[in-house]
XYZ file of C-alpha atoms in Angstrom:
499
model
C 104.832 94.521 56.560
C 102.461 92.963 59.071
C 103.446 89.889 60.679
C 101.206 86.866 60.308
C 99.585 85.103 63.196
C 101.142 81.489 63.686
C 98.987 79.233 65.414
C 100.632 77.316 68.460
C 99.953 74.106 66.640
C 102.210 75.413 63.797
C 105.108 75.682 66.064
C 104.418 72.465 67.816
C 103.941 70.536 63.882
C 107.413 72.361 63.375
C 109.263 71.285 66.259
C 108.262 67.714 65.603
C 109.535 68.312 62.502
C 112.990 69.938 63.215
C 113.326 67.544 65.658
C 112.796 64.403 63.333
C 115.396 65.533 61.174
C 118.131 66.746 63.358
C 118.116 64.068 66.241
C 115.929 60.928 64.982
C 119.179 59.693 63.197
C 121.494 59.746 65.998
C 123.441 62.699 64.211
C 122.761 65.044 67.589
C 121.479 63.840 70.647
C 118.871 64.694 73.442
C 119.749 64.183 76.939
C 117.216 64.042 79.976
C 117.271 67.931 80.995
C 116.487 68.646 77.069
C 112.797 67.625 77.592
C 111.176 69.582 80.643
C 112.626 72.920 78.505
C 110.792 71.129 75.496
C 107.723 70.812 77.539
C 107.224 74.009 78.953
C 107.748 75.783 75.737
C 105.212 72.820 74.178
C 102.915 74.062 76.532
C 103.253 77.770 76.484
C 101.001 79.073 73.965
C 102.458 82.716 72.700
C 100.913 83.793 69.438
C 98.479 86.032 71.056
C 101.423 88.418 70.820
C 101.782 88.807 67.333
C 97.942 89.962 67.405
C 98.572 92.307 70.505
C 101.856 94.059 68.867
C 100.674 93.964 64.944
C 99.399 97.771 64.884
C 103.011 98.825 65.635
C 104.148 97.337 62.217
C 103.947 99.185 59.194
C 101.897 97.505 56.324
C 105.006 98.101 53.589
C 108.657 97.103 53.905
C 110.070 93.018 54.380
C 108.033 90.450 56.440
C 109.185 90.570 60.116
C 110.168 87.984 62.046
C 107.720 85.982 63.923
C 107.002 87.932 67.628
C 105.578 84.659 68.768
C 109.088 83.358 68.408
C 111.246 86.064 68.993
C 109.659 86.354 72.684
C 109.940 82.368 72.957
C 113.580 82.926 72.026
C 113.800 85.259 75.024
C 111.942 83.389 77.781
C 114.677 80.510 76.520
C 117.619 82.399 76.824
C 116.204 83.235 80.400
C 115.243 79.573 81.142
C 118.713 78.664 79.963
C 121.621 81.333 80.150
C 120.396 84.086 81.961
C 123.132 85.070 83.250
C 124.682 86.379 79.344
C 123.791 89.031 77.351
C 121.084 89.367 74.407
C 124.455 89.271 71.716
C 125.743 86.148 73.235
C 122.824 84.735 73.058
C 122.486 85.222 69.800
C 125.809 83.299 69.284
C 124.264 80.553 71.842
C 121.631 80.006 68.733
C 124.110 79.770 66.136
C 126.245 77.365 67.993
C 123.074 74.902 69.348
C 120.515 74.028 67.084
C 118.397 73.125 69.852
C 117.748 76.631 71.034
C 116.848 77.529 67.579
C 114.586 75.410 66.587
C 112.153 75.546 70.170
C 112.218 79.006 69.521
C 110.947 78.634 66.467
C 113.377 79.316 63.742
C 115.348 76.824 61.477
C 118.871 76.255 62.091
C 120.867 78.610 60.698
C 118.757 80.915 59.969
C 118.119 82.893 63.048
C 117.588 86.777 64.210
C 120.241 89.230 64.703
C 120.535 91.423 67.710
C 119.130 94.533 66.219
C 116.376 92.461 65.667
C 115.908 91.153 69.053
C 115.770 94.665 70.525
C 113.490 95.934 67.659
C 110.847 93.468 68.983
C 111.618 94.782 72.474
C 110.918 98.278 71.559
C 108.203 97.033 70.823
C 106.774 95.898 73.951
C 107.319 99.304 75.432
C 104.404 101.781 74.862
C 106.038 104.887 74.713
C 108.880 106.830 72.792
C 111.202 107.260 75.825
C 113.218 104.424 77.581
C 112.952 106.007 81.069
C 109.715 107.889 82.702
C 112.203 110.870 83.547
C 114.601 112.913 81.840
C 118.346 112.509 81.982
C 119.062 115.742 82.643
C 118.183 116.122 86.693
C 119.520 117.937 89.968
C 122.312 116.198 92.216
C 120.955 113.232 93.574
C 121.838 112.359 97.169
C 122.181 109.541 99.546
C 118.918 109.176 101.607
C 119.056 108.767 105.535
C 120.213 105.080 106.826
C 118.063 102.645 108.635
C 118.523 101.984 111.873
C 119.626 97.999 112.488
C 117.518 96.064 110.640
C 115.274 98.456 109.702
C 114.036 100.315 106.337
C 115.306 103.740 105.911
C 112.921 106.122 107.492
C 110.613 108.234 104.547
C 112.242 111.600 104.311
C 108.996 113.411 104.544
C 106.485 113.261 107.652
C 102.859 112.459 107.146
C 103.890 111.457 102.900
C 101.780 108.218 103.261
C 98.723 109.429 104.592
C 99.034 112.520 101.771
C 99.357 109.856 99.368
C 97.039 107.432 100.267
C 94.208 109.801 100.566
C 95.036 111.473 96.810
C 95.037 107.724 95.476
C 91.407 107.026 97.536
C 90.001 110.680 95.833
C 91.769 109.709 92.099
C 90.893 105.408 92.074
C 88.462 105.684 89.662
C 90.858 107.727 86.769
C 93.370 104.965 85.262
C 96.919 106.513 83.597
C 98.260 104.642 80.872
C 102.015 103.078 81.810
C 104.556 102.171 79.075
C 104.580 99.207 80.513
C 100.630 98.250 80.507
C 101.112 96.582 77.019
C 103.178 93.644 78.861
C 100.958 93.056 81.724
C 97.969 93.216 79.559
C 99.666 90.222 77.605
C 100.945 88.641 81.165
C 97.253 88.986 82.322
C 95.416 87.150 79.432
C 98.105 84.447 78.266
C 99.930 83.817 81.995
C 97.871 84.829 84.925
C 94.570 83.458 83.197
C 95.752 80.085 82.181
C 97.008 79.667 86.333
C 94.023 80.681 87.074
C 92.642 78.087 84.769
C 94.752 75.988 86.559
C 94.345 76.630 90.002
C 97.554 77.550 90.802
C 96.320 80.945 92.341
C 94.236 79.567 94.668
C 90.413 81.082 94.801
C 90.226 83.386 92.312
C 87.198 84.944 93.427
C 88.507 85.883 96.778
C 92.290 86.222 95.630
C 94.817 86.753 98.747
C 97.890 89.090 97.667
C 101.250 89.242 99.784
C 103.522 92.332 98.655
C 107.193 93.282 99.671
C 109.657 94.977 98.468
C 113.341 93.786 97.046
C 116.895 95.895 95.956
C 118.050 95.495 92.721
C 121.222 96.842 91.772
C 122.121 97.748 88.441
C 125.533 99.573 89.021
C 128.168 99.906 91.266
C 127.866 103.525 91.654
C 125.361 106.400 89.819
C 126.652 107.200 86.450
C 126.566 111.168 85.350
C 128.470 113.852 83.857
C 127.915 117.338 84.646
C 126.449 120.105 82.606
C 129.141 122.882 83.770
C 132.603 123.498 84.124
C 132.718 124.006 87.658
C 135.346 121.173 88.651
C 137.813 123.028 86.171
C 137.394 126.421 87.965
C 138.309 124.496 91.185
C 134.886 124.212 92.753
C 134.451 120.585 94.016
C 130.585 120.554 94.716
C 127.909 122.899 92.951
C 124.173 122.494 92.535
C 124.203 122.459 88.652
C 121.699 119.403 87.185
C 123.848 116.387 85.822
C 123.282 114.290 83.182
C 122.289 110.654 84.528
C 122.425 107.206 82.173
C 119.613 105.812 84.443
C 117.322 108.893 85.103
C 115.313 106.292 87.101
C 117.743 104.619 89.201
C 118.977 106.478 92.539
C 120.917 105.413 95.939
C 118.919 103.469 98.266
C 119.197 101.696 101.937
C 119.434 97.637 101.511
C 117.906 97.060 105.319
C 118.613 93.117 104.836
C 122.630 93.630 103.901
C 122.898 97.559 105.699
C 124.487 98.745 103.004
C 123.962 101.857 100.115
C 123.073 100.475 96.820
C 122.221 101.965 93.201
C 119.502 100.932 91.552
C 115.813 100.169 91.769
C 113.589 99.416 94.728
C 111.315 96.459 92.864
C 107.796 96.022 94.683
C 106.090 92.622 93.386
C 102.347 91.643 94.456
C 102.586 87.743 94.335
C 99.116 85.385 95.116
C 99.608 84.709 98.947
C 98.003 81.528 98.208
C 99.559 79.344 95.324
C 101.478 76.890 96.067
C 104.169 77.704 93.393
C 104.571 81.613 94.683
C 103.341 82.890 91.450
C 103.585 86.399 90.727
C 100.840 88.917 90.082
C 102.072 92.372 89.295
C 105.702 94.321 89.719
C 106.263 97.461 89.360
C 109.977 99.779 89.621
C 110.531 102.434 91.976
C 113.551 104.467 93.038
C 115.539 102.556 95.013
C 115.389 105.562 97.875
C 111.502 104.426 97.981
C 109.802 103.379 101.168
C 108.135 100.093 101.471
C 104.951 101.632 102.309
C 104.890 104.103 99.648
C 105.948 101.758 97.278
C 102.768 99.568 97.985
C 100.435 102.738 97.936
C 101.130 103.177 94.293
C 101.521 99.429 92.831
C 98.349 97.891 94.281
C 96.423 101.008 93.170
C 97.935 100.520 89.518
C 97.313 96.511 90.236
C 93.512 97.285 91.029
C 92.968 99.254 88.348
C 94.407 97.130 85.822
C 93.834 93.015 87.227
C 90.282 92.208 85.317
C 90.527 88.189 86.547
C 88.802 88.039 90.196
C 88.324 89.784 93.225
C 91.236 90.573 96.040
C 90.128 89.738 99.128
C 92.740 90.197 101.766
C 96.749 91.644 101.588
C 99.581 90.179 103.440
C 102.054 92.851 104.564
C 105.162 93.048 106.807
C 105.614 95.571 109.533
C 107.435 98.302 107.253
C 103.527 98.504 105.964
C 102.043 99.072 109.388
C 100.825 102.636 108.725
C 97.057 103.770 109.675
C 96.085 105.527 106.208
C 97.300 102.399 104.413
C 94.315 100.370 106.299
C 92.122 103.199 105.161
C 93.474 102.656 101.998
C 92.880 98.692 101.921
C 89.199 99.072 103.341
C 88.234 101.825 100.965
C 88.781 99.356 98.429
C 86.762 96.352 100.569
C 89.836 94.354 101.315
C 90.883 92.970 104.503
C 94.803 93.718 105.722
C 96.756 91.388 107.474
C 99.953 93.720 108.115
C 102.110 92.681 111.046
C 102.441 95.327 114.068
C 104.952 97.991 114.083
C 105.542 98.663 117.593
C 106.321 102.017 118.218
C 106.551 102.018 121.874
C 106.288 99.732 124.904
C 103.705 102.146 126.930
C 99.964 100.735 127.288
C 97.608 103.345 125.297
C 95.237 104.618 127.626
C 90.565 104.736 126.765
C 87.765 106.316 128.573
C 87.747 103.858 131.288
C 90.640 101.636 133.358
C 90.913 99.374 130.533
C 93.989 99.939 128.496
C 95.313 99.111 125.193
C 98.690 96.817 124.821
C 101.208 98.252 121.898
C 100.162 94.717 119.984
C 96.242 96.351 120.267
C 95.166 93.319 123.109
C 92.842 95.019 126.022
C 95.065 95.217 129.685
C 93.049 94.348 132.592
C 93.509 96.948 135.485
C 95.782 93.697 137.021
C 97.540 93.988 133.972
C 96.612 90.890 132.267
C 95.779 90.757 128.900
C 92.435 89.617 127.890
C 90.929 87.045 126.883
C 89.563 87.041 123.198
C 85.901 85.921 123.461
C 84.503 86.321 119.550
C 83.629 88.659 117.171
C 79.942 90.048 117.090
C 79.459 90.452 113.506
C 75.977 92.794 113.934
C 77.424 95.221 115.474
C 80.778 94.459 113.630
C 83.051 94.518 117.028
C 85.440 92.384 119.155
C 84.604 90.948 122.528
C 87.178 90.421 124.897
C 86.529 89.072 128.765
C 88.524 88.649 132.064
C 91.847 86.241 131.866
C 91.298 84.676 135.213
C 87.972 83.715 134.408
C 87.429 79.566 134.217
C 84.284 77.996 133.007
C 82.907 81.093 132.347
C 80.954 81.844 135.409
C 83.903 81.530 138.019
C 85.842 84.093 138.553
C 89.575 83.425 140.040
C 90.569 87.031 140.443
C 91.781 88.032 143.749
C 90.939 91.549 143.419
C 87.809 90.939 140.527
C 86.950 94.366 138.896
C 83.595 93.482 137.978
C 80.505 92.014 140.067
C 79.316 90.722 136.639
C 78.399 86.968 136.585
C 80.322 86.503 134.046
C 83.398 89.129 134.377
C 84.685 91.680 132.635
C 84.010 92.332 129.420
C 85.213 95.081 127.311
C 84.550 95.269 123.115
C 86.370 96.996 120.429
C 85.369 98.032 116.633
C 87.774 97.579 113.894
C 86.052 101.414 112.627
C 87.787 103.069 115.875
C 91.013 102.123 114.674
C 91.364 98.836 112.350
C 95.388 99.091 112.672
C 95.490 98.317 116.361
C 91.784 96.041 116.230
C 91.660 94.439 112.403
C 88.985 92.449 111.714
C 90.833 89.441 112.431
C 92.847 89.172 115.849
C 96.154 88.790 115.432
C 96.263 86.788 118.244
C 94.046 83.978 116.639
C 94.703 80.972 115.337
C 92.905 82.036 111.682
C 95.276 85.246 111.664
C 98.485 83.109 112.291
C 96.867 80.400 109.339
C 96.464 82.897 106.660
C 99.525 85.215 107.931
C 102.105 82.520 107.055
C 101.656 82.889 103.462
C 103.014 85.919 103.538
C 106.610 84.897 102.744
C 105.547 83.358 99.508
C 106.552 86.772 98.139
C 109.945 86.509 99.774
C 110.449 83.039 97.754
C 109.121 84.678 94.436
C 111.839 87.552 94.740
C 114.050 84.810 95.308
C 113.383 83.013 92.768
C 113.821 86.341 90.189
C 117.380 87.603 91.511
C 118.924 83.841 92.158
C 116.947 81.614 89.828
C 116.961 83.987 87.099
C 119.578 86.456 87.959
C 117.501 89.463 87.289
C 120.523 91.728 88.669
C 122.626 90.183 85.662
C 120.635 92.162 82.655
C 123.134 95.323 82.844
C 120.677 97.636 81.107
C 120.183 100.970 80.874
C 116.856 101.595 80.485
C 114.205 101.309 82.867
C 112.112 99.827 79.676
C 114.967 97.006 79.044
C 114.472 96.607 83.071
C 110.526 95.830 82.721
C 111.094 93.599 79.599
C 113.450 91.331 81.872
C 111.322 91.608 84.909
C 108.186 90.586 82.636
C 110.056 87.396 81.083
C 111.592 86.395 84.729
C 107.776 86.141 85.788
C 106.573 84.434 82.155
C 109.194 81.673 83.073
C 107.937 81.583 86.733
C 104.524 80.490 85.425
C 105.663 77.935 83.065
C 107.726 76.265 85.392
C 104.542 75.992 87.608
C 102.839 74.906 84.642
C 104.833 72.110 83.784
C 105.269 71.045 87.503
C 101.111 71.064 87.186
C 100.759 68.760 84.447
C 104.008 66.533 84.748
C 102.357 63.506 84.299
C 100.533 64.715 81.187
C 103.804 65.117 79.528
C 105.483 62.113 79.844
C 104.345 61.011 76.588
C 105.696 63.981 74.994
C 108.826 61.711 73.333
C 106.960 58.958 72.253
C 104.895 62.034 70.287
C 107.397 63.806 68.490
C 109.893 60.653 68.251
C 106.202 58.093 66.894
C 106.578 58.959 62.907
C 110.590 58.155 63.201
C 110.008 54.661 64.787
């Protein structure tokens, strides 16, 4: 049967209701930290799910349980106990009629866990749990970083090959199991902070990406598809069958240490001042950085309908030339810190050379002096170092009989990694470049907040549905931090018919 849609007001009329009865007497009692986690699901309208998922009911059989409340249930049990499992938590709304009620059931009378994971299937737009099969070849360790560093990719020139396939193929979106929760995430989460302004200018929308481990087992799970071991043959190159097709060994940079899992790449708004989260998306955990950003802020562009991206904030493990290419095919600035390869000056056409950091080195070997940017003929001007109020030069050995010194300019079009638009020596590049971490604190926030790394699933679908509610709670918290004062009232409101 299909379910019905229950307006938001009907939940909030029947928490004020459940509410009345159960805790207006004095029989149970609310305590301080009971009343934010009332707010933010008071404010969290989610009945635009029931709409969204109601052509994957059938139109015969019993009336299903609400999905409105079955995923409020969920982004509780995340705001609450986290760290336990769905069937505990099923116990944890049995055993506190609190949790039952804000979710939107009456005491007692509350969903199984069958029924919790029915609704997930539901959320996940295709027949299979995983995008690949179980049944693969050996999978093996990739190379390790050196000391600090991201694991090298394992095959040369793999970034630029990508890149320039995603530039040629932009325009042709493929569906993703997963586009049915960031299509609800988009209109019912990211729109009402946007509403809000809590992610920042909309129309010219700043992005920071990065990449995080998560570990979902100790070691990769398989059993093999021959009888080799019994014959005495320790290693062979028959396929295995994996648990988590998805998952593989990967190089943890930050800890320098092998870890099985995924390699989660999140796109969070550079420029809110709660570190909200845009778009994440799972990849192997052997994944490079850079690769991994290739493919999510393609899928990210093709999908995010709300505003326009102006500018991305990357680290260095982004620094790549076709990734810049990438970025200003699509009209949007990069601010990517240098990756320097080497410590040698790059030589031009004339004595000028070029420091590893991309400033111009005076034949003294000074670096330059950043003079501007001439935005008709869309370059950099740079001018002598020892030059002092402008017209007097204090170079011993001057290399120019200019008035005003040496000058030399350079055009973000000759090579934008080494000259962006914006100097990475200026003040403006060091203002907006700072934001960068915020996606640092939003991964944060997902694996210590919310213990993402606590789900223990199997599936990479079970994975997203987690990953998807960590980021709904994200959002209401910043919600609720928004309109604090608003809600203040909120006891007088559901306590005024009892006094």
């Amino acid at each position: 049967m299909k379910p019905v849609v229950i307006p938001h007001e009907t939940y909030q009329e029947f928490v004020i209701e459940q509410l009345q009865l159960y805790y207006a007497g004095g029989m149970l009692v609310l305590v301080n930290k009971d009343w934010p986690l009332i707010a933010k699901l008071w404010i969290t309208d989610l009945s635009e799910i029931t709409t969204l998922l109601q052509d994957g009911y059938s139109a015969r059989g019993p009336a299903p349980r609400d999905p409105a409340s079955m995923l409020r249930s969920f982004l509780l049990f995340l705001l609450t106990k986290p760290e336990i499992g769905i069937t505990a938590w099923v116990d944890e709304l049995h055993q506190v009629p609190l949790y039952a009620m804000l979710s939107g059931f009456e005491p007692g009378d509350v969903p199984g866990v069958g029924t919790f994971y029915d609704f997930f299937a539901r959320l996940w737009a295709a027949s299979e749990k995983n995008f690949k099969p179980h049944k693969q070849r050996r999978k093996r360790k990739p190379k390790k970083g050196k000391k600090g560093e991201k694991a090298p990719t394992t095959t040369p020139g793999r970034i630029k090959r990508l890149a320039n396939w995603m530039m040629r193929h932009m325009d042709k979106q493929k569906d993703l199991p997963m586009d049915r929760l960031f299509c609800f995430f988009q209109s019912q989460f990211l729109a009402v902070s946007a509403r809000l302004g809590l992610l920042g200018d909309i129309g010219t929308l700043g992005i920071a990406g990065d990449g995080t481990p998560v570990v979902t087992a100790a070691y990769p799970r398989s059993k093999p598809t021959c009888n080799c071991h019994a014959q005495g043959l320790a290693k062979c190159n028959h396929p295995r069958i994996y648990s988590q097709p998805d998952c593989d060994t990967g190089w943890d940079s930050a800890r320098e240490r092998y870890f099985n899992g995924y390699h989660l790449y999140t796109l969070t708004a550079a420029n809110s001042p709660h570190d909200l989260p845009l778009y994440p998306r799972l990849h192997p955990a052997s994944r490079h950085d850079a690769v991994s950003f290739v493919v999510s802020s393609v899928e990210f562009s093709q999908r995010f309908t709300l505003g326009m991206v102006d500018k991305i904030l990357l680290d260095a493990a982004h620094d790549a030339g076709s990734i810049y290419d990438l970025l200003i095919h699509q009209n949007i600035e990069p601010f990517i810190d240098l990756n320097v390869r080497g410590k040698k000056n790059l030589e031009t056409n004339c004595d000028i050379r070029i420091s590893p950091e991309g400033i111009p080195v005076c034949p003294a070997g000074k670096e330059m002096k950043h003079y501007g940017f001439d935005h008709s003929q869309k370059r950099h001007k740079w001018i002598c170092p020892l030059m002092k109020k402008r017209t007097i030069n204090t170079c011993k050995k001057p290399c120019s009989t200019a008035k005003y010194g040496r000058t030399f300019h350079t055009c973000s079009k000759d090579n934008p990694r080494l000259f962006p638009k914006t100097p990475r020596d200026s003040e403006k590049w060091k203002l907006i470049y700072k934001r960068r971490t915020t996606v640092e604190r939003t991964n944060k926030r997902e694996k210590i907040d919310y213990k993402l790394e606590s789900g223990r699933h199997r599936s990479t679908k079970m994975w997203y549905v987690r990953i998807y509610g960590i980021m709904m709670c994200q959002h209401m918290d910043a919600w609720y931090s928004h309109q604090k004062e608003d809600l203040k009232n909120l006891k007088q409101l559901v306590f005024h018919k009892a006094a």
